[in-house]
Amino acid sequence: MLKARLTYPFDFVIMLGDNIYGGSKPADFDKKFAVPYKPFMDAGVKFYAALGNHDDTNERFYKPFNMNGKPITHTRKATCASLY
């Protein structure tokens, strides 16, 4: 990601779920998010997370995920298009 940012200077990242695997203790967030993505956060890159089926619902309170305590949801009426 660091190399890609040199070519494409993005200022935000959208996280699509399953963000932290294998634990939800503060040390897990440090090891699996805060430390590896520190160069981005130090450069002002914002991360916006959605929760996946493997995420703890309390991740919505993790400040760097910018969820502000609210789960990210989207509802859309399903439609079926004819193949013929």
PDB file of C-alpha atoms in Angstrom:
ATOM      1  CA  MET A   1       0.000   0.000   0.000  1.00  0.00           C
ATOM      2  CA  LEU A   2       2.843   2.378   0.735  1.00  0.00           C
ATOM      3  CA  LYS A   3       4.256   1.865  -2.746  1.00  0.00           C
ATOM      4  CA  ALA A   4       0.824   2.297  -4.352  1.00  0.00           C
ATOM      5  CA  ARG A   5       0.288   5.535  -2.445  1.00  0.00           C
ATOM      6  CA  LEU A   6       3.392   7.017  -4.076  1.00  0.00           C
ATOM      7  CA  THR A   7       1.675   6.696  -7.457  1.00  0.00           C
ATOM      8  CA  TYR A   8      -1.922   7.204  -6.290  1.00  0.00           C
ATOM      9  CA  PRO A   9      -1.868   9.581  -3.301  1.00  0.00           C
ATOM     10  CA  PHE A  10      -5.120   8.444  -1.688  1.00  0.00           C
ATOM     11  CA  ASP A  11      -6.289  10.119   1.512  1.00  0.00           C
ATOM     12  CA  PHE A  12      -8.789   7.511   2.703  1.00  0.00           C
ATOM     13  CA  VAL A  13      -9.288   3.742   2.765  1.00  0.00           C
ATOM     14  CA  ILE A  14     -12.632   1.947   2.795  1.00  0.00           C
ATOM     15  CA  MET A  15     -12.495  -1.289   4.764  1.00  0.00           C
ATOM     16  CA  LEU A  16     -15.144  -3.778   3.690  1.00  0.00           C
ATOM     17  CA  GLY A  17     -15.279  -5.983   6.762  1.00  0.00           C
ATOM     18  CA  ASP A  18     -13.473  -8.850   8.449  1.00  0.00           C
ATOM     19  CA  ASN A  19     -11.023  -6.242   9.702  1.00  0.00           C
ATOM     20  CA  ILE A  20      -9.497  -7.837  12.819  1.00  0.00           C
ATOM     21  CA  TYR A  21      -9.215 -11.631  12.925  1.00  0.00           C
ATOM     22  CA  GLY A  22      -8.427 -13.666  16.009  1.00  0.00           C
ATOM     23  CA  GLY A  23      -9.185 -11.425  18.954  1.00  0.00           C
ATOM     24  CA  SER A  24     -10.642  -8.126  20.010  1.00  0.00           C
ATOM     25  CA  LYS A  25      -8.357  -7.095  22.865  1.00  0.00           C
ATOM     26  CA  PRO A  26      -6.553  -3.741  22.680  1.00  0.00           C
ATOM     27  CA  ALA A  27      -3.275  -5.558  21.949  1.00  0.00           C
ATOM     28  CA  ASP A  28      -4.930  -7.239  18.946  1.00  0.00           C
ATOM     29  CA  PHE A  29      -5.920  -3.862  17.502  1.00  0.00           C
ATOM     30  CA  ASP A  30      -2.391  -2.563  17.998  1.00  0.00           C
ATOM     31  CA  LYS A  31      -0.754  -5.612  16.417  1.00  0.00           C
ATOM     32  CA  LYS A  32      -3.190  -6.047  13.529  1.00  0.00           C
ATOM     33  CA  PHE A  33      -4.115  -2.459  12.697  1.00  0.00           C
ATOM     34  CA  ALA A  34      -2.454   0.422  14.549  1.00  0.00           C
ATOM     35  CA  VAL A  35       1.139  -0.735  14.023  1.00  0.00           C
ATOM     36  CA  PRO A  36       0.956  -1.896  10.368  1.00  0.00           C
ATOM     37  CA  TYR A  37      -1.084   1.127   9.240  1.00  0.00           C
ATOM     38  CA  LYS A  38       0.716   3.727  11.368  1.00  0.00           C
ATOM     39  CA  PRO A  39       2.562   5.278   8.396  1.00  0.00           C
ATOM     40  CA  PHE A  40      -0.785   5.952   6.716  1.00  0.00           C
ATOM     41  CA  MET A  41      -2.462   7.343   9.808  1.00  0.00           C
ATOM     42  CA  ASP A  42       0.593   9.530  10.507  1.00  0.00           C
ATOM     43  CA  ALA A  43       0.230  10.884   6.947  1.00  0.00           C
ATOM     44  CA  GLY A  44      -3.413  11.761   7.590  1.00  0.00           C
ATOM     45  CA  VAL A  45      -5.018   8.870   5.699  1.00  0.00           C
ATOM     46  CA  LYS A  46      -8.476   8.145   7.158  1.00  0.00           C
ATOM     47  CA  PHE A  47      -9.826   4.615   7.438  1.00  0.00           C
ATOM     48  CA  TYR A  48     -13.567   3.994   7.185  1.00  0.00           C
ATOM     49  CA  ALA A  49     -14.624   0.517   8.246  1.00  0.00           C
ATOM     50  CA  ALA A  50     -17.694  -1.593   7.763  1.00  0.00           C
ATOM     51  CA  LEU A  51     -18.136  -4.693   9.906  1.00  0.00           C
ATOM     52  CA  GLY A  52     -17.987  -8.138   8.378  1.00  0.00           C
ATOM     53  CA  ASN A  53     -19.368 -11.408   9.630  1.00  0.00           C
ATOM     54  CA  HIS A  54     -16.109 -12.183  11.485  1.00  0.00           C
ATOM     55  CA  ASP A  55     -15.884  -8.806  13.235  1.00  0.00           C
ATOM     56  CA  ASP A  56     -16.861  -8.064  16.817  1.00  0.00           C
ATOM     57  CA  THR A  57     -19.670  -5.498  16.906  1.00  0.00           C
ATOM     58  CA  ASN A  58     -17.650  -3.500  19.438  1.00  0.00           C
ATOM     59  CA  GLU A  59     -15.161  -2.652  16.678  1.00  0.00           C
ATOM     60  CA  ARG A  60     -17.548   0.195  15.815  1.00  0.00           C
ATOM     61  CA  PHE A  61     -16.125   2.012  18.869  1.00  0.00           C
ATOM     62  CA  TYR A  62     -12.492   1.733  17.691  1.00  0.00           C
ATOM     63  CA  LYS A  63     -11.679   5.351  16.896  1.00  0.00           C
ATOM     64  CA  PRO A  64      -9.367   4.758  13.880  1.00  0.00           C
ATOM     65  CA  PHE A  65     -12.234   2.922  12.100  1.00  0.00           C
ATOM     66  CA  ASN A  66     -14.233   6.193  12.071  1.00  0.00           C
ATOM     67  CA  MET A  67     -17.567   4.498  12.731  1.00  0.00           C
ATOM     68  CA  ASN A  68     -18.413   6.773  15.671  1.00  0.00           C
ATOM     69  CA  GLY A  69     -20.083   3.896  17.504  1.00  0.00           C
ATOM     70  CA  LYS A  70     -22.576   3.276  14.710  1.00  0.00           C
ATOM     71  CA  PRO A  71     -22.680   0.150  12.582  1.00  0.00           C
ATOM     72  CA  ILE A  72     -22.403   0.842   8.865  1.00  0.00           C
ATOM     73  CA  THR A  73     -25.452  -0.529   7.111  1.00  0.00           C
ATOM     74  CA  HIS A  74     -26.922  -0.337   3.670  1.00  0.00           C
ATOM     75  CA  THR A  75     -30.264  -1.640   2.531  1.00  0.00           C
ATOM     76  CA  ARG A  76     -31.265  -2.073  -1.060  1.00  0.00           C
ATOM     77  CA  LYS A  77     -34.365  -3.657  -2.475  1.00  0.00           C
ATOM     78  CA  ALA A  78     -33.329  -6.735  -4.412  1.00  0.00           C
ATOM     79  CA  THR A  79     -34.380  -6.985  -8.018  1.00  0.00           C
ATOM     80  CA  CYS A  80     -34.126  -9.855 -10.419  1.00  0.00           C
ATOM     81  CA  ALA A  81     -33.282  -9.193 -14.041  1.00  0.00           C
ATOM     82  CA  SER A  82     -34.400 -11.586 -16.695  1.00  0.00           C
ATOM     83  CA  LEU A  83     -31.611 -13.435 -18.478  1.00  0.00           C
ATOM     84  CA  TYR A  84     -33.734 -13.783 -21.636  1.00  0.00           C
TER      85      TYR A  84
END
